[in-house]
Short mmCIF file of C-alpha atoms in Angstrom, two decimals:
data_model
loop_
_atom_site.label_atom_id
_atom_site.label_comp_id
_atom_site.label_asym_id
_atom_site.label_seq_id
_atom_site.Cartn_x
_atom_site.Cartn_y
_atom_site.Cartn_z
CA MET A 1 -20.56 10.85 -14.73
CA THR A 2 -23.28 9.85 -12.17
CA LEU A 3 -23.05 6.64 -10.35
CA PRO A 4 -26.08 5.40 -8.08
CA ALA A 5 -25.52 5.02 -4.33
CA ALA A 6 -24.01 1.67 -3.65
CA SER A 7 -25.62 1.40 -0.36
CA THR A 8 -28.37 3.45 1.89
CA ASP A 9 -26.89 2.13 5.03
CA ARG A 10 -25.24 5.08 6.76
CA THR A 11 -24.69 3.23 9.97
CA PRO A 12 -21.30 4.87 11.31
CA VAL A 13 -18.07 3.10 10.20
CA GLY A 14 -17.19 0.72 13.21
CA SER A 15 -20.30 -0.92 13.69
CA ASP A 16 -21.73 -2.15 10.31
CA ASP A 17 -20.89 -4.72 8.11
CA LEU A 18 -20.30 -2.14 5.32
CA TRP A 19 -17.48 -0.39 7.07
CA TRP A 20 -14.89 -1.22 4.62
CA ARG A 21 -16.70 0.53 1.56
CA SER A 22 -16.18 4.11 3.19
CA ALA A 23 -13.37 3.36 5.60
CA VAL A 24 -10.40 5.69 6.37
CA ILE A 25 -7.42 3.31 6.45
CA TYR A 26 -3.88 4.24 7.86
CA GLN A 27 -0.93 2.55 6.79
CA VAL A 28 1.46 1.55 9.60
CA TYR A 29 5.10 0.84 8.56
CA VAL A 30 5.87 -0.66 12.01
CA ARG A 31 9.61 -0.12 11.62
CA SER A 32 9.25 3.49 11.20
CA PHE A 33 6.25 4.46 13.15
CA SER A 34 7.12 4.87 16.72
CA ASP A 35 9.96 3.04 18.86
CA ALA A 36 9.00 2.44 22.52
CA ASN A 37 12.01 0.64 23.69
CA GLY A 38 14.79 2.81 22.45
CA ASP A 39 16.39 0.29 20.02
CA GLY A 40 15.83 2.66 17.02
CA THR A 41 13.19 0.44 15.44
CA GLY A 42 9.47 1.12 15.75
CA ASP A 43 7.66 -1.61 17.66
CA LEU A 44 4.12 -2.58 18.54
CA ALA A 45 4.39 -0.93 22.00
CA GLY A 46 5.10 2.17 20.20
CA VAL A 47 1.92 1.87 18.04
CA ARG A 48 -0.32 1.06 21.15
CA SER A 49 1.06 4.31 22.71
CA ARG A 50 -0.08 6.37 19.73
CA LEU A 51 -3.54 5.05 19.36
CA GLY A 52 -4.97 8.17 20.75
CA TYR A 53 -3.20 10.29 18.04
CA LEU A 54 -4.68 7.84 15.39
CA LYS A 55 -8.01 8.08 16.80
CA GLN A 56 -8.12 11.81 17.03
CA LEU A 57 -6.72 11.88 13.29
CA GLY A 58 -10.03 10.10 12.66
CA VAL A 59 -9.11 6.87 11.08
CA ASP A 60 -11.30 3.70 10.87
CA ALA A 61 -8.68 0.92 10.62
CA LEU A 62 -4.87 0.30 10.51
CA TRP A 63 -3.06 -1.63 7.69
CA PHE A 64 0.17 -2.90 8.99
CA ASN A 65 2.73 -3.90 6.64
CA PRO A 66 4.41 -7.43 7.47
CA TRP A 67 5.14 -7.56 11.16
CA TYR A 68 6.16 -11.18 11.15
CA PRO A 69 9.69 -12.75 11.74
CA SER A 70 11.79 -11.87 8.84
CA PRO A 71 15.55 -11.51 7.79
CA LEU A 72 14.39 -8.25 6.49
CA ALA A 73 15.96 -8.63 3.04
CA ASP A 74 13.20 -6.71 1.65
CA GLY A 75 11.57 -4.74 4.67
CA GLY A 76 9.68 -7.69 5.96
CA TYR A 77 8.23 -8.91 2.79
CA ASP A 78 10.35 -11.93 3.16
CA VAL A 79 8.48 -13.72 5.76
CA SER A 80 10.01 -16.58 7.75
CA ASP A 81 6.91 -17.29 10.06
CA TYR A 82 3.24 -16.11 9.56
CA ARG A 83 2.27 -17.18 13.10
CA ASP A 84 4.62 -14.73 15.06
CA ILE A 85 5.87 -11.10 15.24
CA HIS A 86 9.37 -10.18 14.57
CA PRO A 87 11.22 -9.91 17.67
CA SER A 88 12.21 -6.16 17.20
CA PHE A 89 8.66 -5.36 17.02
CA GLY A 90 7.33 -7.30 19.97
CA THR A 91 5.41 -10.69 20.83
CA LEU A 92 2.34 -12.30 19.49
CA ALA A 93 0.69 -11.33 22.99
CA GLU A 94 1.46 -7.68 22.22
CA ALA A 95 -0.12 -7.96 18.55
CA GLU A 96 -3.33 -9.53 20.14
CA ALA A 97 -3.34 -6.96 22.81
CA LEU A 98 -2.89 -4.17 20.13
CA ILE A 99 -5.73 -5.59 18.11
CA GLN A 100 -8.20 -5.44 20.85
CA ASP A 101 -6.97 -1.85 22.16
CA ALA A 102 -7.57 -0.39 18.83
CA LEU A 103 -10.94 -2.06 18.61
CA ALA A 104 -11.84 -0.64 21.72
CA LEU A 105 -11.33 2.90 20.12
CA GLY A 106 -13.26 1.77 17.16
CA ILE A 107 -10.22 1.28 14.92
CA ARG A 108 -10.04 -2.12 13.07
CA THR A 109 -6.76 -4.00 12.02
CA ILE A 110 -5.75 -5.07 8.64
CA ILE A 111 -2.58 -7.16 8.30
CA ASP A 112 -0.48 -7.83 5.14
CA VAL A 113 0.21 -11.49 3.72
CA VAL A 114 2.72 -12.23 1.05
CA PRO A 115 1.43 -15.38 -0.80
CA ASN A 116 3.80 -15.18 -3.81
CA HIS A 117 6.85 -15.98 -1.96
CA VAL A 118 8.53 -16.51 1.33
CA SER A 119 11.87 -15.87 2.90
CA ASP A 120 14.78 -18.14 1.93
CA GLN A 121 15.14 -18.66 5.73
CA HIS A 122 11.57 -19.95 6.08
CA PRO A 123 11.51 -23.73 7.03
CA TRP A 124 9.82 -24.95 3.88
CA PHE A 125 12.82 -23.48 1.67
CA GLN A 126 15.44 -24.56 3.94
CA ALA A 127 13.72 -28.34 3.92
CA ALA A 128 13.74 -27.93 0.06
CA LEU A 129 17.34 -27.18 -0.35
CA ALA A 130 18.38 -30.00 2.20
CA ALA A 131 16.17 -32.56 0.22
CA GLY A 132 17.43 -32.23 -3.30
CA PRO A 133 16.23 -32.35 -6.76
CA GLY A 134 12.90 -34.20 -7.33
CA SER A 135 11.75 -34.10 -3.54
CA PRO A 136 8.39 -33.26 -2.37
CA GLU A 137 9.95 -30.52 -0.50
CA ARG A 138 11.00 -28.89 -3.55
CA ALA A 139 7.73 -29.37 -5.39
CA ARG A 140 6.56 -26.35 -3.23
CA PHE A 141 8.65 -24.06 -5.05
CA TRP A 142 10.01 -23.52 -8.68
CA PHE A 143 13.06 -25.64 -8.81
CA ARG A 144 14.34 -26.26 -12.48
CA ALA A 145 17.24 -27.49 -14.26
CA GLY A 146 19.01 -24.76 -16.39
CA ARG A 147 19.09 -24.53 -20.16
CA GLY A 148 22.35 -25.00 -22.10
CA PRO A 149 24.44 -28.29 -22.12
CA ASP A 150 25.74 -27.64 -18.72
CA GLY A 151 22.53 -26.04 -17.17
CA ASN A 152 24.37 -22.99 -16.85
CA GLU A 153 21.51 -20.59 -18.27
CA PRO A 154 18.53 -19.83 -16.14
CA PRO A 155 15.18 -21.65 -17.04
CA THR A 156 13.63 -18.33 -18.36
CA ARG A 157 14.34 -14.90 -19.23
CA TRP A 158 11.53 -13.56 -17.20
CA PRO A 159 12.09 -9.89 -15.96
CA SER A 160 12.17 -8.99 -12.29
CA ASN A 161 9.90 -6.72 -10.37
CA PHE A 162 13.27 -5.31 -9.01
CA ALA A 163 16.43 -5.17 -11.16
CA GLY A 164 18.39 -8.18 -11.67
CA ASP A 165 17.70 -11.86 -12.37
CA THR A 166 14.72 -13.86 -11.51
CA TRP A 167 16.79 -17.17 -11.13
CA THR A 168 19.29 -18.35 -8.82
CA ARG A 169 21.28 -21.28 -8.95
CA THR A 170 21.72 -23.78 -5.99
CA VAL A 171 24.86 -25.64 -4.91
CA ASN A 172 24.81 -29.37 -4.28
CA PRO A 173 26.43 -30.82 -1.08
CA ASP A 174 29.44 -31.97 -3.16
CA GLY A 175 29.99 -28.33 -4.36
CA SER A 176 28.63 -28.61 -7.99
CA PRO A 177 25.98 -26.68 -9.36
CA GLY A 178 22.74 -27.66 -8.77
CA GLU A 179 19.14 -26.60 -9.78
CA TRP A 180 17.86 -23.16 -10.22
CA TYR A 181 14.84 -21.62 -8.25
CA LEU A 182 12.46 -18.69 -9.28
CA HIS A 183 12.18 -15.40 -7.46
CA LEU A 184 10.45 -12.72 -9.19
CA PHE A 185 11.64 -10.28 -6.39
CA THR A 186 15.12 -10.79 -4.60
CA PRO A 187 16.98 -14.44 -4.40
CA GLU A 188 15.93 -14.14 -0.61
CA GLN A 189 12.33 -14.43 -1.72
CA PRO A 190 11.78 -17.47 -3.43
CA ASP A 191 8.47 -17.97 -5.11
CA LEU A 192 5.75 -20.61 -3.93
CA ASN A 193 4.20 -22.96 -6.38
CA TRP A 194 0.57 -22.38 -6.23
CA THR A 195 -0.20 -25.63 -7.83
CA HIS A 196 0.58 -27.50 -4.83
CA PRO A 197 -2.00 -28.20 -2.31
CA ASP A 198 0.32 -27.61 0.62
CA VAL A 199 0.60 -23.95 -0.40
CA HIS A 200 -3.22 -23.45 -0.58
CA ARG A 201 -3.71 -25.09 2.83
CA GLU A 202 -1.01 -23.10 4.31
CA HIS A 203 -2.38 -19.94 3.51
CA GLU A 204 -5.93 -20.64 4.24
CA ASP A 205 -4.82 -21.81 7.86
CA ILE A 206 -2.77 -18.43 8.00
CA LEU A 207 -6.02 -16.52 7.12
CA LYS A 208 -7.85 -18.41 9.85
CA PHE A 209 -5.15 -17.85 12.51
CA TRP A 210 -5.32 -13.99 12.44
CA PHE A 211 -9.01 -13.90 11.77
CA ASP A 212 -9.55 -15.89 15.06
CA ARG A 213 -7.33 -13.26 16.60
CA GLY A 214 -9.59 -10.36 15.72
CA VAL A 215 -8.13 -8.89 12.51
CA ALA A 216 -10.56 -7.20 10.40
CA GLY A 217 -8.90 -8.04 6.94
CA VAL A 218 -6.18 -8.77 4.93
CA ARG A 219 -4.16 -6.94 2.50
CA ILE A 220 -2.77 -9.14 -0.25
CA ASP A 221 0.55 -8.40 -1.60
CA SER A 222 1.42 -8.76 -5.27
CA ALA A 223 -2.06 -10.37 -5.43
CA ALA A 224 -1.83 -10.84 -9.37
CA LEU A 225 1.46 -12.66 -9.39
CA LEU A 226 0.91 -16.11 -7.63
CA VAL A 227 -0.05 -18.56 -10.41
CA LYS A 228 2.57 -19.36 -13.09
CA ASP A 229 2.39 -21.11 -16.21
CA ALA A 230 3.92 -24.48 -15.35
CA ASN A 231 5.43 -24.86 -18.84
CA LEU A 232 7.47 -21.66 -18.09
CA PRO A 233 7.18 -20.01 -21.39
CA GLU A 234 9.01 -16.63 -22.17
CA VAL A 235 6.94 -13.62 -21.70
CA PRO A 236 5.43 -12.52 -25.06
CA GLU A 237 6.02 -9.01 -26.44
CA THR A 238 2.50 -8.30 -26.26
CA PRO A 239 0.80 -10.77 -23.92
CA ALA A 240 -2.94 -11.33 -24.64
CA PRO A 241 -5.36 -11.16 -21.55
CA GLY A 242 -4.55 -14.09 -19.43
CA GLU A 243 -1.50 -15.07 -21.31
CA HIS A 244 1.19 -13.64 -19.39
CA PRO A 245 3.16 -16.64 -17.78
CA ASN A 246 3.47 -15.10 -14.41
CA THR A 247 0.90 -12.29 -13.99
CA ASP A 248 -2.85 -12.07 -13.91
CA ARG A 249 -3.31 -15.64 -14.50
CA ASP A 250 -7.14 -17.07 -14.72
CA GLU A 251 -6.35 -19.57 -12.09
CA LEU A 252 -5.98 -16.80 -9.63
CA HIS A 253 -9.81 -16.38 -9.15
CA ASP A 254 -10.15 -19.74 -7.56
CA ILE A 255 -7.77 -19.22 -4.84
CA TYR A 256 -9.39 -15.91 -4.02
CA ARG A 257 -12.84 -17.44 -4.07
CA SER A 258 -11.56 -20.00 -1.48
CA TRP A 259 -10.14 -17.18 0.53
CA ARG A 260 -13.53 -15.17 0.40
CA ALA A 261 -15.41 -18.28 1.54
CA ILE A 262 -13.11 -18.27 4.64
CA ALA A 263 -13.53 -14.59 5.17
CA ASP A 264 -17.41 -14.85 5.01
CA SER A 265 -17.59 -17.76 7.37
CA TYR A 266 -16.52 -15.25 10.36
CA ALA A 267 -18.89 -12.90 12.09
CA GLY A 268 -18.55 -9.37 10.89
CA THR A 269 -17.12 -8.44 7.47
CA ARG A 270 -13.44 -9.50 7.21
CA VAL A 271 -12.20 -7.85 4.01
CA LEU A 272 -9.75 -8.99 1.36
CA VAL A 273 -7.76 -6.09 -0.28
CA GLY A 274 -5.67 -6.91 -3.29
CA GLU A 275 -2.44 -5.19 -4.41
CA ILE A 276 -3.08 -5.29 -8.05
CA TRP A 277 -1.09 -3.39 -10.79
CA LEU A 278 -2.91 -4.06 -14.13
CA PRO A 279 -3.57 -1.78 -16.89
CA ASP A 280 -6.62 -3.70 -18.17
CA VAL A 281 -9.41 -2.46 -16.32
CA GLU A 282 -11.71 -5.42 -17.25
CA ARG A 283 -9.23 -7.84 -16.12
CA PHE A 284 -8.63 -5.76 -12.79
CA ALA A 285 -12.53 -5.61 -12.23
CA ARG A 286 -12.48 -9.36 -12.39
CA TYR A 287 -10.86 -9.63 -9.04
CA LEU A 288 -13.71 -7.71 -7.26
CA ARG A 289 -16.72 -9.80 -8.21
CA PRO A 290 -18.85 -10.42 -5.26
CA ASP A 291 -17.22 -13.72 -4.42
CA GLU A 292 -13.73 -12.63 -4.80
CA LEU A 293 -11.72 -9.62 -3.18
CA HIS A 294 -13.69 -6.83 -1.53
CA THR A 295 -11.46 -4.12 -2.73
CA ALA A 296 -8.02 -3.69 -4.47
CA PHE A 297 -5.48 -0.64 -4.42
CA ASN A 298 -6.17 1.84 -7.00
CA PHE A 299 -2.54 2.81 -8.27
CA ASP A 300 -3.57 4.70 -11.23
CA PHE A 301 -4.52 7.90 -9.53
CA LEU A 302 -1.05 8.08 -7.50
CA ALA A 303 0.84 7.74 -10.73
CA ARG A 304 -0.88 10.60 -12.53
CA ALA A 305 0.44 14.04 -13.19
CA TRP A 306 -0.89 17.03 -11.47
CA ASN A 307 -3.01 17.78 -14.25
CA ALA A 308 -6.91 18.45 -14.30
CA ALA A 309 -7.51 16.32 -17.43
CA GLU A 310 -5.13 13.42 -16.14
CA LEU A 311 -6.84 13.28 -12.80
CA ARG A 312 -10.31 13.44 -14.32
CA GLU A 313 -9.45 10.67 -16.61
CA SER A 314 -8.18 8.28 -13.81
CA ILE A 315 -11.14 9.03 -11.64
CA ASP A 316 -13.51 8.26 -14.44
CA THR A 317 -11.57 5.19 -15.28
CA THR A 318 -11.46 3.91 -11.86
CA LEU A 319 -15.22 4.42 -11.14
CA THR A 320 -16.15 2.79 -14.52
CA ALA A 321 -14.14 -0.18 -13.77
CA HIS A 322 -15.47 -0.75 -10.44
CA ALA A 323 -19.13 0.07 -11.43
CA PRO A 324 -20.10 -3.39 -12.96
CA VAL A 325 -19.03 -5.44 -10.06
CA GLY A 326 -20.37 -2.98 -7.44
CA ALA A 327 -17.12 -2.69 -5.68
CA PRO A 328 -16.12 0.63 -3.90
CA SER A 329 -13.11 2.30 -5.32
CA THR A 330 -9.95 2.88 -3.25
CA TRP A 331 -7.91 6.12 -3.33
CA VAL A 332 -4.28 6.67 -2.16
CA LEU A 333 -1.64 9.40 -2.72
CA SER A 334 1.37 7.07 -1.63
CA ASN A 335 2.68 4.10 0.28
CA HIS A 336 5.80 2.63 1.59
CA ASP A 337 7.18 2.18 -2.07
CA VAL A 338 6.38 5.49 -3.58
CA THR A 339 7.91 8.81 -3.60
CA ARG A 340 6.10 11.09 -1.06
CA PRO A 341 3.53 13.55 -2.43
CA VAL A 342 5.30 16.76 -1.34
CA THR A 343 8.35 15.64 -3.16
CA ARG A 344 6.57 14.33 -6.08
CA TYR A 345 4.16 17.40 -6.77
CA GLY A 346 7.08 19.71 -6.57
CA ARG A 347 8.78 18.39 -9.58
CA GLU A 348 8.36 19.46 -13.17
CA ASP A 349 7.18 15.72 -13.89
CA THR A 350 4.59 15.08 -11.11
CA THR A 351 3.79 11.62 -12.22
CA PHE A 352 5.21 8.32 -10.71
CA ALA A 353 6.80 5.37 -12.18
CA PHE A 354 9.54 2.88 -10.72
CA ALA A 355 11.21 2.96 -14.03
CA THR A 356 11.85 6.65 -14.03
CA LYS A 357 12.64 7.14 -10.27
CA ARG A 358 16.06 8.82 -9.87
CA ALA A 359 17.97 10.76 -7.24
CA GLY A 360 18.93 14.47 -7.57
CA ILE A 361 15.62 15.62 -9.53
CA PRO A 362 14.99 19.53 -8.73
CA THR A 363 12.12 19.77 -6.23
CA ASP A 364 10.09 23.03 -5.26
CA LEU A 365 8.81 21.69 -1.75
CA ALA A 366 6.61 24.91 -1.09
CA ARG A 367 4.71 24.19 -4.35
CA GLY A 368 4.73 20.31 -3.35
CA LEU A 369 3.17 20.99 -0.23
CA CYS A 370 0.62 23.27 -1.65
CA ARG A 371 -0.57 20.84 -4.16
CA SER A 372 -0.53 17.88 -1.92
CA ARG A 373 -2.76 19.63 0.42
CA ALA A 374 -5.14 20.14 -2.53
CA ALA A 375 -4.59 16.61 -3.49
CA ALA A 376 -5.34 15.25 0.10
CA LEU A 377 -8.83 17.03 -0.13
CA ILE A 378 -9.55 15.50 -3.45
CA THR A 379 -8.91 11.93 -2.47
CA ALA A 380 -10.80 12.22 0.69
CA ALA A 381 -14.00 13.37 -1.25
CA LEU A 382 -14.02 10.62 -3.73
CA PRO A 383 -16.21 7.69 -3.46
CA GLY A 384 -15.07 4.67 -1.67
CA SER A 385 -12.45 3.97 0.85
CA LEU A 386 -9.36 6.22 1.51
CA TYR A 387 -5.86 4.97 2.57
CA ILE A 388 -3.25 7.31 4.14
CA TYR A 389 0.22 6.33 4.48
CA GLN A 390 2.01 7.41 7.75
CA GLY A 391 3.54 10.54 7.67
CA ASP A 392 1.56 11.99 4.61
CA GLU A 393 -0.70 13.71 7.25
CA LEU A 394 2.18 15.52 8.42
CA GLY A 395 3.33 16.47 5.00
CA LEU A 396 6.61 14.90 5.15
CA PRO A 397 8.84 15.13 2.04
CA GLU A 398 11.03 12.29 0.67
CA VAL A 399 14.32 12.28 2.38
CA GLU A 400 16.92 12.08 -0.41
CA ASP A 401 20.37 12.53 1.29
CA ILE A 402 20.37 9.28 3.37
CA PRO A 403 24.11 8.32 3.17
CA VAL A 404 24.85 5.53 0.94
CA ASP A 405 26.26 3.29 3.79
CA LEU A 406 22.67 3.70 5.64
CA LEU A 407 20.59 2.71 2.83
CA GLN A 408 18.88 -0.86 3.09
CA ASP A 409 16.41 -0.98 0.09
CA PRO A 410 17.44 -3.97 -2.29
CA MET A 411 15.85 -1.93 -5.16
CA HIS A 412 18.67 0.43 -4.90
CA PHE A 413 21.60 -2.15 -4.67
CA ARG A 414 20.01 -4.42 -7.37
CA SER A 415 19.78 -1.26 -9.78
CA LEU A 416 23.51 -0.89 -9.23
CA GLY A 417 22.62 2.58 -7.54
CA VAL A 418 20.64 3.86 -10.46
CA ASP A 419 17.20 3.57 -8.48
CA PRO A 420 17.64 5.48 -5.30
CA GLY A 421 15.49 3.11 -3.56
CA ARG A 422 12.34 3.26 -1.15
CA ASP A 423 14.16 4.38 2.12
CA GLY A 424 13.48 7.85 1.69
CA CYS A 425 9.84 7.44 2.30
CA ARG A 426 10.47 5.20 5.22
CA VAL A 427 12.35 7.35 7.63
CA PRO A 428 11.14 7.12 11.14
CA LEU A 429 8.09 9.63 11.95
CA PRO A 430 8.76 12.89 13.78
CA TRP A 431 6.52 13.25 16.74
CA SER A 432 7.67 15.91 19.16
CA GLY A 433 10.81 18.02 20.20
CA THR A 434 13.24 20.09 18.25
CA VAL A 435 16.10 17.56 17.59
CA PRO A 436 16.20 13.90 16.49
CA PRO A 437 14.91 11.40 17.23
CA PHE A 438 11.98 13.80 17.40
CA GLY A 439 10.18 11.53 19.94
CA PHE A 440 10.33 8.49 17.77
CA SER A 441 12.38 6.89 20.27
CA PRO A 442 12.60 7.86 24.03
CA ASP A 443 15.07 10.43 25.28
CA THR A 444 16.94 7.72 27.00
CA ALA A 445 17.37 5.62 23.61
CA GLU A 446 20.60 3.98 23.43
CA ALA A 447 20.35 3.59 19.63
CA PRO A 448 19.78 6.28 16.70
CA PRO A 449 16.73 5.55 14.44
CA TRP A 450 17.21 2.84 11.98
CA LEU A 451 17.38 5.56 9.16
CA PRO A 452 18.38 9.21 9.99
CA GLN A 453 15.72 11.99 10.36
CA PRO A 454 16.48 15.50 8.74
CA ALA A 455 17.13 17.98 11.51
CA GLY A 456 14.77 20.21 9.30
CA TRP A 457 11.74 18.07 10.45
CA ARG A 458 11.64 19.99 13.77
CA ASP A 459 8.86 22.11 12.27
CA LEU A 460 6.94 19.14 10.93
CA THR A 461 6.24 17.07 14.27
CA ALA A 462 2.89 16.06 15.30
CA GLU A 463 3.49 18.33 18.38
CA ALA A 464 4.34 21.17 16.42
CA GLN A 465 1.62 20.78 13.98
CA GLN A 466 -1.18 20.00 16.44
CA ALA A 467 -0.38 23.54 17.71
CA ASP A 468 -0.64 25.24 14.29
CA PRO A 469 -4.17 25.64 13.06
CA SER A 470 -2.80 25.81 9.21
CA SER A 471 -0.66 22.99 9.58
CA MET A 472 -1.16 19.64 7.20
CA LEU A 473 -2.08 17.48 10.33
CA ARG A 474 -5.00 19.81 11.23
CA LEU A 475 -6.06 19.94 7.64
CA TYR A 476 -6.26 16.08 7.62
CA GLN A 477 -8.10 15.97 11.08
CA SER A 478 -10.50 18.42 9.68
CA ALA A 479 -11.22 16.58 6.47
CA LEU A 480 -11.60 13.24 8.13
CA ARG A 481 -14.06 14.84 10.74
CA ILE A 482 -16.18 16.34 8.02
CA ARG A 483 -15.97 12.87 5.80
CA ALA A 484 -17.12 11.00 8.85
CA GLU A 485 -20.15 13.39 9.76
CA ASN A 486 -21.38 14.08 6.26
CA PRO A 487 -23.55 11.48 4.78
CA ASP A 488 -22.78 12.48 1.25
CA LEU A 489 -19.18 11.61 1.49
CA GLY A 490 -17.54 8.22 1.84
CA ASP A 491 -19.31 5.44 -0.47
CA GLY A 492 -22.26 6.87 -2.52
CA ARG A 493 -23.33 9.20 -5.44
CA PHE A 494 -20.72 11.13 -7.49
CA ALA A 495 -21.39 13.53 -10.46
CA TRP A 496 -19.15 15.89 -12.12
CA LEU A 497 -20.13 19.55 -13.06
CA SER A 498 -19.15 21.33 -16.10
CA GLY A 499 -16.42 24.11 -15.75
CA ALA A 500 -13.02 25.04 -16.97
CA ASP A 501 -10.73 22.49 -18.42
CA ASP A 502 -8.00 22.97 -15.65
CA VAL A 503 -10.41 23.02 -12.86
CA LEU A 504 -12.05 19.98 -11.26
CA THR A 505 -15.50 20.30 -9.95
CA PHE A 506 -17.86 17.58 -8.67
CA THR A 507 -20.72 16.86 -6.31
CA ARG A 508 -21.17 14.19 -3.81
CA GLY A 509 -24.80 13.49 -2.92
CA ASP A 510 -27.25 16.38 -2.34
CA SER A 511 -25.19 19.11 -0.80
CA PHE A 512 -21.53 18.60 -1.03
CA LEU A 513 -19.55 20.40 -3.83
CA LEU A 514 -15.71 20.21 -4.42
CA VAL A 515 -13.64 22.47 -6.36
CA ALA A 516 -9.91 22.03 -7.13
CA ASN A 517 -8.20 24.70 -9.11
CA LEU A 518 -5.28 23.40 -10.90
CA SER A 519 -5.00 26.48 -13.04
CA PRO A 520 -2.21 29.05 -12.79
CA ALA A 521 -4.49 31.84 -11.47
CA PRO A 522 -7.21 32.19 -8.83
CA ILE A 523 -10.66 31.26 -9.70
CA ASP A 524 -14.01 32.65 -8.42
CA LEU A 525 -15.98 29.86 -6.48
CA PRO A 526 -19.30 28.68 -7.98
CA GLU A 527 -22.47 29.54 -5.94
CA HIS A 528 -22.57 27.89 -2.45
CA ARG A 529 -23.91 28.33 1.04
CA ARG A 530 -20.60 28.00 2.81
CA VAL A 531 -16.92 26.98 2.75
CA LEU A 532 -16.57 23.77 4.81
CA LEU A 533 -12.71 23.25 4.33
CA SER A 534 -10.01 24.68 2.07
CA SER A 535 -6.60 23.60 1.34
CA ALA A 536 -5.27 27.14 1.28
CA PRO A 537 -6.72 30.58 2.50
CA LEU A 538 -9.17 32.25 0.09
CA VAL A 539 -7.94 35.53 -1.57
CA ALA A 540 -10.70 37.96 -1.72
CA GLY A 541 -13.12 35.12 -1.85
CA ARG A 542 -11.31 33.51 -4.66
CA LEU A 543 -9.53 29.99 -4.76
CA PRO A 544 -5.76 30.34 -5.31
CA SER A 545 -3.87 28.09 -7.74
CA ASP A 546 -3.19 24.62 -6.72
CA SER A 547 -5.92 24.37 -4.10
CA THR A 548 -9.06 22.68 -3.22
CA ALA A 549 -12.22 23.64 -1.60
CA TRP A 550 -15.11 21.64 0.23
CA LEU A 551 -18.39 23.68 -0.23
CA GLN A 552 -21.94 23.09 1.24
CA ALA A 553 -23.97 23.54 -1.89
#
């Protein structure tokens, strides 16, 4: 496959309107990034103190998971106030200062919005509960009477994005059972009714509030779920395109066109990034038309097996889907919801799916580390933008032995313990030292990190890895430096070269060549002028199994 260059403008990222097409974007889960005040929870002051590290790593933008006031029923994705900062993280003034401090280093800021739902502690929902059935306050949500003679059955049998029910029944002031309300996630996250004009106006104002404070973009959580069929039909066994009652409704596109108009009204490019899980590539691409979202997360690649045919197919499918609308692809190996690559690639089944995530799966971490190094170089060389989840640049494994009484993820509890949850990829980062908290909190901290760090992470701290030329951190630093300096990388031309079935070989531009060996034995490298970078040392000039090399052709 050969794609034309989307742009010939090679102005460095950080100063041009097309920065987002090639950007390296680092995901910050604030709670687990760095704790400056010693309370065991990461905060904005901690992020500000690590901006030098992020600059040295070579990132162009930071994407922050929700940093707003929240009861934290779902890790902050239950927002109670979009115009402030969670007190555990800091203040609005600190957020404004962080945005400007990062920008001074050439690093932009992208924030999260969660338009499908709010917290049950949000003033709107509290007002809706107090106002009662038929009130204007309840019209902003999905309140409905139950089915059956006594209304004891929920209005639909829609499946949840977490385990459990999607409707919760209220209690009237006199103690009698009341109406039901919809929540595609937890009961603490009531879904908003996007047919209501208040909901539209509120979210447009939220965008303006943060754009006015200098953020360069917005990541839209669960972007395909906002609109529901007002008739509340059951989900068909095989929904036709646009037929699903709560996913990928056609009306969504008008919402994102209005958001794009707001973003485009600001100087510089303010990007809209959608979290969209859709198997239909044509439907997926519709969200990326020139007057809608700029980019969307590509989850297909991270879910694929460590297999050359699988990865090749995913790359082809992704590039083919994006080509008709001229949008750049995005590439990511993990995030705050997904088993970390070092663990995932060390298993017999190297794919990822929420439905099959289980505890106690045998893992070869040495093999997983080798493959995740190779995968990092593959993703960093693909055309488009690159997302890095905090800690992946350190090669952190999934933490799978967190005591049950310390687990916090609702996915674990709503599955009655079947799903191990997502806390294992959210453990606070190790920065320095040889014992917990590994510099995550000050030495004088009065509280331990909110999730325990493994003692074995002493060798994985940023400090230790910076001193080791062969470390994962140094590999990422080198890859991102080469990516920034090489005009063939980032957005632009891509073409496969023929070769063995279990080897990936492609070119970028005129002089860059990638070879990824997924076969069980070392291979000879194709003709090249020099090796730019390799995920593992060459052996007698040959590329080992589960390794990737960047070559100057």
